[in-house]
CSV table of C-alpha atoms in Angstrom, one decimal:
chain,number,residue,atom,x,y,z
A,264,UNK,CA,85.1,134.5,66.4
A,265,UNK,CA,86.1,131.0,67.9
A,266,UNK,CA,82.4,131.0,69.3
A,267,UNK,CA,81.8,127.4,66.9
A,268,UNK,CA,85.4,125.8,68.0
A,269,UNK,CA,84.8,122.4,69.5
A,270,UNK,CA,86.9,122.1,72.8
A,271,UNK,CA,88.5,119.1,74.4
A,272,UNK,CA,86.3,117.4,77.2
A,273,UNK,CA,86.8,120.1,80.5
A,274,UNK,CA,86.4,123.3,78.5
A,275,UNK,CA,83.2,125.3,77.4
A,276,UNK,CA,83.2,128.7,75.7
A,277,UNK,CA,80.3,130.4,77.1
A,278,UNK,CA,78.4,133.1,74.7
A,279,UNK,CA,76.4,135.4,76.8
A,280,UNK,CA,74.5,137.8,74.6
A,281,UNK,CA,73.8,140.3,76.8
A,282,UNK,CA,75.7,143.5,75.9
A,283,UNK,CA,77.3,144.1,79.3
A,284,UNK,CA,79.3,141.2,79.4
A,285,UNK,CA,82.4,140.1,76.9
A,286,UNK,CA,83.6,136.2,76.2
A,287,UNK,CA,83.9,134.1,79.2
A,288,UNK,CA,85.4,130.5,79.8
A,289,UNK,CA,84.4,127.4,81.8
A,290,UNK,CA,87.9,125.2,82.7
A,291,UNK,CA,87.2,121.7,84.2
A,292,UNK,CA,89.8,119.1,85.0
A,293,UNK,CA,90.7,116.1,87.2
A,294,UNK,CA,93.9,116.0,88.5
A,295,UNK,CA,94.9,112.1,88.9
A,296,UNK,CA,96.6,111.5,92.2
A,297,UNK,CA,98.3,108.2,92.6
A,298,UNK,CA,101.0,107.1,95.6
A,299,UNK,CA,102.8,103.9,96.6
A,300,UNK,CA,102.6,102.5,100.5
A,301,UNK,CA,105.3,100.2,100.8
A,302,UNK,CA,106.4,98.3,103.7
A,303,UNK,CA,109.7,97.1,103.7
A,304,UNK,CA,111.8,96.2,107.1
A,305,UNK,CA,115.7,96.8,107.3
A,306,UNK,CA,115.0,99.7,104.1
A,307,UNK,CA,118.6,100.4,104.4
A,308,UNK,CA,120.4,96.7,104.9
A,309,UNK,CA,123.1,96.2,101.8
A,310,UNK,CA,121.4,93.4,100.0
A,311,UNK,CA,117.5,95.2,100.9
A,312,UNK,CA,116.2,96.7,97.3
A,313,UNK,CA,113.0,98.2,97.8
A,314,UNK,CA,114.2,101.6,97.8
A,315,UNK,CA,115.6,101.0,94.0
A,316,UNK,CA,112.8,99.3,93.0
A,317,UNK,CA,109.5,98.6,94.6
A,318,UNK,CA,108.2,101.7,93.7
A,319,UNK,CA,107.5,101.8,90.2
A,320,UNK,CA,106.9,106.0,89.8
A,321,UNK,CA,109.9,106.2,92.0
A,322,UNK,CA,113.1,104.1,90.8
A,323,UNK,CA,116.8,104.8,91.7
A,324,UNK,CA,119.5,103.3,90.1
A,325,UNK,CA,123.1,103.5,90.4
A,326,UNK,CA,124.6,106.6,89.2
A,327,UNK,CA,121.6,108.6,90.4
A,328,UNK,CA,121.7,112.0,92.4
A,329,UNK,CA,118.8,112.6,95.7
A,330,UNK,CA,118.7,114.9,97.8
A,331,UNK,CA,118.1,113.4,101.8
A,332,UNK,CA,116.7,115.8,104.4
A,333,UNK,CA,117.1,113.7,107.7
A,334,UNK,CA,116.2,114.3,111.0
A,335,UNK,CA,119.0,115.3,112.9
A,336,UNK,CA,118.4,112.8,115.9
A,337,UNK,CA,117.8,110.1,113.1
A,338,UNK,CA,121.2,111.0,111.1
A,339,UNK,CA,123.2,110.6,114.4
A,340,UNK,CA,121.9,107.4,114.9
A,341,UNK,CA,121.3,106.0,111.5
A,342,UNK,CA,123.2,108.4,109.8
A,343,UNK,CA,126.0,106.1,109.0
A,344,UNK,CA,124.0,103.1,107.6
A,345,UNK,CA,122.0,105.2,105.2
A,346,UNK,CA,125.3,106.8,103.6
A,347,UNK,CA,126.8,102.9,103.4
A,348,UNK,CA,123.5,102.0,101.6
A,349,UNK,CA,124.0,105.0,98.9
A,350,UNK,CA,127.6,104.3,98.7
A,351,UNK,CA,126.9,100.5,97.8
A,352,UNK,CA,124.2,101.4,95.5
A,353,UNK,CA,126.2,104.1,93.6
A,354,UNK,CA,123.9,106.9,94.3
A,355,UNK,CA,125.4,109.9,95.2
A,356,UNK,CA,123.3,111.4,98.3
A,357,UNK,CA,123.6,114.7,99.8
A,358,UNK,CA,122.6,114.3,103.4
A,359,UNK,CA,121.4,117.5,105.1
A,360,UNK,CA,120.4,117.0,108.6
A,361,UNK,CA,117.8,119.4,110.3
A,362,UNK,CA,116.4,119.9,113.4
A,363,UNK,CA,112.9,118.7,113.3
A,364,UNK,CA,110.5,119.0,116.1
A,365,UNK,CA,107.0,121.0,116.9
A,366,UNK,CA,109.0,124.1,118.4
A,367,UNK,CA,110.9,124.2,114.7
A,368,UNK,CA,108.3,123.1,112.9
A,369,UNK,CA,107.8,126.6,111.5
A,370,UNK,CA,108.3,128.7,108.1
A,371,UNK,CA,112.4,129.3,108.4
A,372,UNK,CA,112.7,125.4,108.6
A,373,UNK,CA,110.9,125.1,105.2
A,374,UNK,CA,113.3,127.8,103.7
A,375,UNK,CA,115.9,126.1,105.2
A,376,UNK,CA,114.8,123.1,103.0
A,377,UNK,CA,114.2,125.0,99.6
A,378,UNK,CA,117.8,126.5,100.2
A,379,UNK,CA,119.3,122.7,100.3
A,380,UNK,CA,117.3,122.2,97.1
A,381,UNK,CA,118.5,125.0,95.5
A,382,UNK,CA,122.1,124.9,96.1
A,383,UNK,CA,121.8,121.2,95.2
A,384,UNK,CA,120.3,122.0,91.8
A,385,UNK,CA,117.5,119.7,91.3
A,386,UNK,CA,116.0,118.6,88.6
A,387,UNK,CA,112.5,119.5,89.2
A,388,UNK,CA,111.3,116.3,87.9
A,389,UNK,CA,114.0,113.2,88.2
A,390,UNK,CA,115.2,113.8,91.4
A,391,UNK,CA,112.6,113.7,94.2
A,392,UNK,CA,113.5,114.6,97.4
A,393,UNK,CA,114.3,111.9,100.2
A,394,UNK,CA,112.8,112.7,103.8
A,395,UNK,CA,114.2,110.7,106.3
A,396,UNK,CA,112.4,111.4,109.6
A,397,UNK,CA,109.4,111.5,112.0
A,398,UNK,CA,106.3,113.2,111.1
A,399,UNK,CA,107.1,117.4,111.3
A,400,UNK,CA,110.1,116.5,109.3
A,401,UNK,CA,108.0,115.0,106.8
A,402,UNK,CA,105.5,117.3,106.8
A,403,UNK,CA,108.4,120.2,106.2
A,404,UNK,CA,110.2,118.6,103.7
A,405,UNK,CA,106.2,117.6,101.7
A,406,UNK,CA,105.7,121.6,101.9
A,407,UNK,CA,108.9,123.0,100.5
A,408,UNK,CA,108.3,120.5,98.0
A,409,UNK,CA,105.6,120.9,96.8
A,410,UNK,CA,106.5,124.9,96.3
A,411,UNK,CA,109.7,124.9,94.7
A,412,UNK,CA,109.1,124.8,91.4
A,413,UNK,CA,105.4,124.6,92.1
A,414,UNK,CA,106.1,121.1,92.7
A,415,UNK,CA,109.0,119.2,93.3
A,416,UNK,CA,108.3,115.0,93.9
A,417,UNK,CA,109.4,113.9,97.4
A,418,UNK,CA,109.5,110.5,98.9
A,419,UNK,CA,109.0,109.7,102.8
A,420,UNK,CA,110.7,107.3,104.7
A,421,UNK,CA,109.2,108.2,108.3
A,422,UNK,CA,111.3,106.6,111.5
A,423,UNK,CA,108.3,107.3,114.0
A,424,UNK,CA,105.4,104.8,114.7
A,425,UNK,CA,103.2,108.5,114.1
A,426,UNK,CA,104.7,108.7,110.8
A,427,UNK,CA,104.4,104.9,109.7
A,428,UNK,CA,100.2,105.4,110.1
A,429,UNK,CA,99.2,108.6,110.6
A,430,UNK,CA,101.4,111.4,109.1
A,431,UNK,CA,103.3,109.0,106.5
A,432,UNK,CA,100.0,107.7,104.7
A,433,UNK,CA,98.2,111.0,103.6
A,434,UNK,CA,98.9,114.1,101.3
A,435,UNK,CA,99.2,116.7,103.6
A,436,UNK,CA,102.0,119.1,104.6
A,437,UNK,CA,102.6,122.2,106.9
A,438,UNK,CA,103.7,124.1,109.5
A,439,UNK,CA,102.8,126.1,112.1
A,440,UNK,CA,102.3,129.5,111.9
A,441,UNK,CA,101.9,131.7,115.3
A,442,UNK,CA,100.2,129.8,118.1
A,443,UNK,CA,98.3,127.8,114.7
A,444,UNK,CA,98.9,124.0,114.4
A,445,UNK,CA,99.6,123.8,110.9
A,446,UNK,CA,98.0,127.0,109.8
A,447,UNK,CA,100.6,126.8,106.8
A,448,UNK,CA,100.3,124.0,103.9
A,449,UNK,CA,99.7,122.1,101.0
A,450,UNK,CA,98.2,118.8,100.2
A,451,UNK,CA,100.6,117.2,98.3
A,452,UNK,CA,100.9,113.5,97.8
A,453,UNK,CA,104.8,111.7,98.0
A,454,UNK,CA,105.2,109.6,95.1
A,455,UNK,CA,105.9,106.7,97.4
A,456,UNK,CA,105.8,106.6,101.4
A,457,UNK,CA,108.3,103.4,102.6
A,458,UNK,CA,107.4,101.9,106.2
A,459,UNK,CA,110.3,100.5,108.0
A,460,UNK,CA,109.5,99.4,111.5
A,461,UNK,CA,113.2,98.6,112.3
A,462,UNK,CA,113.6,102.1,112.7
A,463,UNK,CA,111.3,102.4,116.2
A,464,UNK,CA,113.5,99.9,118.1
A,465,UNK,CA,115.8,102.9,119.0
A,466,UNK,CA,112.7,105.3,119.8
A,467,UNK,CA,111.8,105.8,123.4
A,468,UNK,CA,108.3,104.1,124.6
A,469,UNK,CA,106.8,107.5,124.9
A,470,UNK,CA,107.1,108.5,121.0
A,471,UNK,CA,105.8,104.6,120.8
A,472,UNK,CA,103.0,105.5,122.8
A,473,UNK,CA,102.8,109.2,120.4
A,474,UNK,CA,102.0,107.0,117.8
A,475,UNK,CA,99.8,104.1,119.5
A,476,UNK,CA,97.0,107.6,120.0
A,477,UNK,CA,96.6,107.8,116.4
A,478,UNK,CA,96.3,104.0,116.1
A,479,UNK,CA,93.9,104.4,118.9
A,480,UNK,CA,91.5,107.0,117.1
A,481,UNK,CA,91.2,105.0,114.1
A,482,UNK,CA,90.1,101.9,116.5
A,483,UNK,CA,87.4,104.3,118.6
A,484,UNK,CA,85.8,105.6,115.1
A,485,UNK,CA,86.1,102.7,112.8
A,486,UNK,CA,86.9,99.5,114.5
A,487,UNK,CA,85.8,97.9,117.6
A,488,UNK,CA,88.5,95.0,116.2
A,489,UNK,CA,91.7,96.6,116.1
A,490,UNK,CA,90.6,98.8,120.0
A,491,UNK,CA,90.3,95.1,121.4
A,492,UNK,CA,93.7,94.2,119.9
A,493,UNK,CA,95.3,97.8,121.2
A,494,UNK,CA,93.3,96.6,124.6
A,495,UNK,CA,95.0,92.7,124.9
A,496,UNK,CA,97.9,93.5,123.4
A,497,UNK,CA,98.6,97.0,123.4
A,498,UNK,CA,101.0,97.5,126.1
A,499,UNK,CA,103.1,94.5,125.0
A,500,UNK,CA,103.7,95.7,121.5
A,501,UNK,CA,104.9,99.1,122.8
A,502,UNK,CA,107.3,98.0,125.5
A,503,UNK,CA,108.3,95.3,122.5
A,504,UNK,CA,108.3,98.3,120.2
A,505,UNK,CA,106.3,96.6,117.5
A,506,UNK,CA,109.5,94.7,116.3
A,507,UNK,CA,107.8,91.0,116.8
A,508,UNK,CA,110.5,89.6,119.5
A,509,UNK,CA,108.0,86.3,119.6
A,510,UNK,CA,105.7,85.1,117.0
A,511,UNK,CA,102.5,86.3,119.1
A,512,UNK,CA,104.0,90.0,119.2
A,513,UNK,CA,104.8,89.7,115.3
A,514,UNK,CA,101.3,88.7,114.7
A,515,UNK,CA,99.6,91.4,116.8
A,516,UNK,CA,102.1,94.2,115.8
A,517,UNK,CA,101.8,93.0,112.1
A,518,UNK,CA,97.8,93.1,112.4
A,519,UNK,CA,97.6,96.6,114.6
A,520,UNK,CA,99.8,98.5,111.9
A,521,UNK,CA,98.2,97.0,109.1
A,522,UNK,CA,94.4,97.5,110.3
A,523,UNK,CA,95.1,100.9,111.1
A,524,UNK,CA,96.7,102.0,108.1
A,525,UNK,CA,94.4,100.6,106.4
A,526,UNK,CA,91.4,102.3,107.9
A,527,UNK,CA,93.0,105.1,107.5
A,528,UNK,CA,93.9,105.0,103.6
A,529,UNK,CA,90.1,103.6,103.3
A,530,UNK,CA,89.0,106.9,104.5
A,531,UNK,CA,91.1,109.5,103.0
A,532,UNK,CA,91.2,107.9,99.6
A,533,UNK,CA,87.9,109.1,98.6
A,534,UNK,CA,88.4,112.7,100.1
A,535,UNK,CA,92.0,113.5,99.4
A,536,UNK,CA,91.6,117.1,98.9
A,537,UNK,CA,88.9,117.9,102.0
A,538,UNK,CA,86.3,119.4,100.1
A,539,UNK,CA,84.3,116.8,102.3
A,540,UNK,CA,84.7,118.3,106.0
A,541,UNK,CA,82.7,115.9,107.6
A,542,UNK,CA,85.3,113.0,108.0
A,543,UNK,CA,85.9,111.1,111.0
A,544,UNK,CA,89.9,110.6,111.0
A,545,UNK,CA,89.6,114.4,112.3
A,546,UNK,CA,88.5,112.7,115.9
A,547,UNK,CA,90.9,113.9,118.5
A,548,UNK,CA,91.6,116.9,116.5
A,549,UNK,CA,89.0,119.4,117.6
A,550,UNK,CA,90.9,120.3,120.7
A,551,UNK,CA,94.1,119.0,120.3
A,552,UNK,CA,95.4,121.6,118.2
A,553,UNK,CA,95.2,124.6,120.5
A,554,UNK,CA,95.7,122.0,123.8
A,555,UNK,CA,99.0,121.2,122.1
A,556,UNK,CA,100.0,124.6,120.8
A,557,UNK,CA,99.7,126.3,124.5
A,558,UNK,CA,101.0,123.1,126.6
A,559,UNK,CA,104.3,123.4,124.1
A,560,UNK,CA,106.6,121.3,124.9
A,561,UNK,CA,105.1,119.7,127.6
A,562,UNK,CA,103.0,117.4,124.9
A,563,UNK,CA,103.6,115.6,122.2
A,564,UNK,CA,100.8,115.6,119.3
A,565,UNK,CA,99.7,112.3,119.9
A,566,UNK,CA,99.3,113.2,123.5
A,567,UNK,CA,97.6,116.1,122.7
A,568,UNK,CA,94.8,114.3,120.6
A,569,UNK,CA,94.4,111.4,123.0
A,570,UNK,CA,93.5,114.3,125.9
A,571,UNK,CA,90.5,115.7,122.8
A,572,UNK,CA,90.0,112.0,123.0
A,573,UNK,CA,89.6,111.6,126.2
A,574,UNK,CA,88.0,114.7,126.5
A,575,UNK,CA,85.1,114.0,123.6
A,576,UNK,CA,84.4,110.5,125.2
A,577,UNK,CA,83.6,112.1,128.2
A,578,UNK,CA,81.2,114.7,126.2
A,579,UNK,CA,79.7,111.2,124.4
A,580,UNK,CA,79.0,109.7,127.8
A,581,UNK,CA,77.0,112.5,129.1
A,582,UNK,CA,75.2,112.8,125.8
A,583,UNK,CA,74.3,108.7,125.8
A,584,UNK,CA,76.6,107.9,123.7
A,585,UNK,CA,79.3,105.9,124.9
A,586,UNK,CA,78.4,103.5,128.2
A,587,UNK,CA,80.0,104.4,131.6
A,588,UNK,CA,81.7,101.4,131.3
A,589,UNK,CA,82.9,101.8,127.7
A,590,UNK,CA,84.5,104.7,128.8
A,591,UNK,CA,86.4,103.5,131.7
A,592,UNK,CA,87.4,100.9,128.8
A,593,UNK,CA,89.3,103.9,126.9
A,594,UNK,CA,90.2,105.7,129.4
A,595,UNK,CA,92.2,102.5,131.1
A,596,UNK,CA,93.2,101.2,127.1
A,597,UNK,CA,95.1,105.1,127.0
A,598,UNK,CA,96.6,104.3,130.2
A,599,UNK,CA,97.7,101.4,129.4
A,600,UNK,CA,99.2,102.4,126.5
A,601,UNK,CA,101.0,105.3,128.3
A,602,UNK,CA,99.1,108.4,127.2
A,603,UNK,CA,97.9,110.7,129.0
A,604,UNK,CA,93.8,111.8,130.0
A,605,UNK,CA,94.3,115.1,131.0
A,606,UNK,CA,96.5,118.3,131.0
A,607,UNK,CA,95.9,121.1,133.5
A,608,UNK,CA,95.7,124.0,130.5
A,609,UNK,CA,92.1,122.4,130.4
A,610,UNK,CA,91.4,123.9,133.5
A,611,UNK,CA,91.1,127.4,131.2
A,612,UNK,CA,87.6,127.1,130.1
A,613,UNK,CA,87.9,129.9,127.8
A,614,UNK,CA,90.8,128.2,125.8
A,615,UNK,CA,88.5,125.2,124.7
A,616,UNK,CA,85.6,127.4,123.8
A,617,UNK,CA,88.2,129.2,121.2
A,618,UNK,CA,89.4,126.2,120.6
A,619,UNK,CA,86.2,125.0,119.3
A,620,UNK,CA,85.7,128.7,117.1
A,621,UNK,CA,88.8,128.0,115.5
A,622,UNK,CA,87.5,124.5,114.4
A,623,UNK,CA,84.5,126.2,113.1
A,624,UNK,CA,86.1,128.3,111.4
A,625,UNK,CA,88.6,125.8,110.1
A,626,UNK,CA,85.0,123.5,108.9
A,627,UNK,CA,83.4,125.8,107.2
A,628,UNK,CA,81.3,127.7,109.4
A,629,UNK,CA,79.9,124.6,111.6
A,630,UNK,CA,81.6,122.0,114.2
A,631,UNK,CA,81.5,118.9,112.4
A,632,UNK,CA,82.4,117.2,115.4
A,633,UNK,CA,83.1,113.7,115.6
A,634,UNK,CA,82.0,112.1,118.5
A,635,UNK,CA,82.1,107.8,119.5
A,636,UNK,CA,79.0,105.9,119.1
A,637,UNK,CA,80.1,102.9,121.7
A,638,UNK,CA,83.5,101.9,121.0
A,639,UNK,CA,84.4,101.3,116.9
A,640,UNK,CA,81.8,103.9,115.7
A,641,UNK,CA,81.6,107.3,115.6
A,642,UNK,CA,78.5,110.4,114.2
A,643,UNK,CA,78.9,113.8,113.6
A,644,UNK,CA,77.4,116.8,116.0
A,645,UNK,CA,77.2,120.3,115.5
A,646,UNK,CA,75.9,121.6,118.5
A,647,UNK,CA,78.3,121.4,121.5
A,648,UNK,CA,77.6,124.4,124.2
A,649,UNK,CA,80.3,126.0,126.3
A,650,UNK,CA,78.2,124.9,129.3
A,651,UNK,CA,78.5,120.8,127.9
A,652,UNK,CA,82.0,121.6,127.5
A,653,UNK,CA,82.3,122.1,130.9
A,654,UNK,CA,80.5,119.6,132.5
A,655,UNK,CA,82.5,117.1,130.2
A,656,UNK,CA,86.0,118.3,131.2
A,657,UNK,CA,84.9,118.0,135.0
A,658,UNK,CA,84.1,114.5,134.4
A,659,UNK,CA,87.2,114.0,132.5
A,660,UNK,CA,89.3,115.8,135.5
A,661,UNK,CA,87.4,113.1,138.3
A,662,UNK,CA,88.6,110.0,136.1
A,663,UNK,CA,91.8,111.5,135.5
A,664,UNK,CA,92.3,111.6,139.2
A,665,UNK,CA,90.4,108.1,139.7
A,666,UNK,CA,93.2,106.8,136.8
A,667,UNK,CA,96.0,108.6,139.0
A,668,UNK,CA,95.0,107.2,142.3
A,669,UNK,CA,94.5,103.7,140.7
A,670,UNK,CA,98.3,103.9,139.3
A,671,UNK,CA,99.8,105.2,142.2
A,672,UNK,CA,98.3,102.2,144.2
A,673,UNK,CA,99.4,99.6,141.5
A,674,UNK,CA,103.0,101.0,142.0
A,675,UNK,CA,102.9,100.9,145.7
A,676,UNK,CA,101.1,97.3,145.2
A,677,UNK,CA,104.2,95.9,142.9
A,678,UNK,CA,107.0,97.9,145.3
């Protein structure tokens, strides 16, 4: 018997006497995670290296094979530059545009992506795949990564300002699955995520504003700071795109991505893998999921998590919480930013109180709802009622109006 055999650090043979049980075997391990954040501008000008080189676990050199699933809105407008880049480098890409947006973002669109791997033959190791998109196709390409081969190495190059801080910067994949926001997935970390900002001057304002909500949920949880800059200067990055046309726009766009992402790698660091489902960066998703699912294609994700947003400050306020006035604060900081406060599939009471189930389910058995503390913190409650939940979205509907009136003077005031 091995029952004497000294086993590495992880392992333990356990001997159980007792006659109804045989041999049995304790496995512990600790899988080290480690991924590159690198912000680089003009990624795909001639003489602009960072793709070769700034990532150490991830270099390319001439001669090289990848594999690049683009977006296929991306690959008609950028689709030329990136194939003169490869060309001048000597790497021989295979570009495979794909449609990539929340109607697609489903299981065939992941096949579709194994099926490009497989018929491209990669080496499970050497070659990682090259996503070249916004955040669904980054998310698509991360999940049939990280099953083929129970774990192909991917890279992400994301051309949305949602992708550069939100979906970009964590290890998560998936897809949707039925009416399910991202009921399919993986965590599974890129070896190196490369933030390009050049690539939102062709977006329109209202995937700037898409992204600007995320931004905007790390502020109301975590920073007071980085709200009052998305408050002064918040509606002058977006319609400037965050490309720094002056030196006072470079400054506050350099300092609004930067805290955010930040904040944001600062909080998932220490809880990669969720097996801590109390965590804050899930403000704004409590609701959004199902409000987003059933409003398809009306809203955008981003617009669907500043409505939760809206929709939880107005909860806070009645609970004492957040200030009347630091409300109106938010709710005229999301207006000013473009987003929206409200969508009439709110008006279906029933839809938020399953909404809320399926969070519980999704924690664990318990809400774990984040709600602000003021503007720039945030606490955790467990015990919302279908009754508060109505009372909140009837206060969200009146300043959703109030906010409607108050625009539709301002345009009449400017004509």
């Amino acid at each position: 018997m091995r029952s004497g055999t000294s086993f590495t650090q992880g392992l333990r043979h356990n001997v159980d006497n007792s006659p109804a049980s045989g041999p049995a075997w304790t496995v512990e391990a600790v899988r080290q995670v480690r991924y590159h954040v690198v912000s680089s501008d003009h990624l795909f000008a001639l003489d602009n290296t960072a793709l070769l080189d700034a990532c150490p676990d991830a270099l390319l050199r001439s001669g090289d094979r990848r594999l690049v699933v683009v977006d296929e809105n991306v690959d008609t407008l950028h689709g030329s530059r990136i194939r003169d880049y490869f060309a001048y480098h000597g790497i021989r890409a295979t570009m495979v545009p794909l449609r990539a947006d929340e109607p697609v973002k489903e299981w065939d669109s992941v096949l579709r992506v194994v099926d490009a791997m497989n018929e491209f033959g990669i080496d499970r190791r050497r070659e990682p795949v090259l996503a070249v998109g916004g955040g669904v196709l980054t998310d698509i390409v991360g999940f049939a990564a990280s099953l083929y081969r129970r774990g192909t190495p991917y890279i992400r190059i994301p051309t949305t300002l949602i992708g550069l801080v939100d979906a970009g910067v964590g290890v998560k994949t998936g897809v949707n699955y039925g009416r399910g926001k991202n009921r399919l997935g993986t965590y599974a970390p890129a070896t190196a995520t490369f933030l390009d900002r050049t690539f939102l001057r062709t977006l329109e304002p209202r995937h700037i504003s898409n992204g600007l909500a995320e931004i905007m949920k790390m502020a109301l949880i975590r920073s007071e700071e980085l709200f009052g800059l998305l408050e002064s200067w918040g509606a002058a990055v977006r319609a400037d795109r965050l490309q720094g046309s002056t030196g006072e726009l470079a400054a506050a766009a350099d300092a609004i991505i930067a805290e955010a992402i930040h904040l944001m790698l600062e909080e998932l660091q220490p809880n990669l893998w969720e097996s801590h489902l109390e965590r804050c960066v899930d403000y704004g998703h409590t609701f959004s999921p199902t409000v987003e699912m059933h409003a398809l294609p009306e809203l955008l994700h981003g617009e669907a998590v500043m409505i939760d947003m809206a929709l939880t400050t107005a909860l806070a306020t009645l609970r004492g919480d957040v200030g009347a006035a630091e409300a109106d604060r938010i709710y005229r900081a999301a207006a000013s930013l473009g987003l929206p406060l409200w969508n009439d599939v709110l008006d279906d009471p029933a839809l938020l109180e399953a909404a809320l189930l399926d969070t519980v389910r999704h924690r664990d058995g318990h809400q774990r709802l984040p709600l602000p503390v003021g503007i720039g913190r945030h606490r955790f409650v467990d015990d919302v009622t279908p009754a508060e939940l109505r009372a909140a979205t009837d206060l969200l509907r009146r300043k959703a109006q109030e906010a409607g009136r108050t625009a539709a003077v301002s345009v009449r005031v400017s004509a």
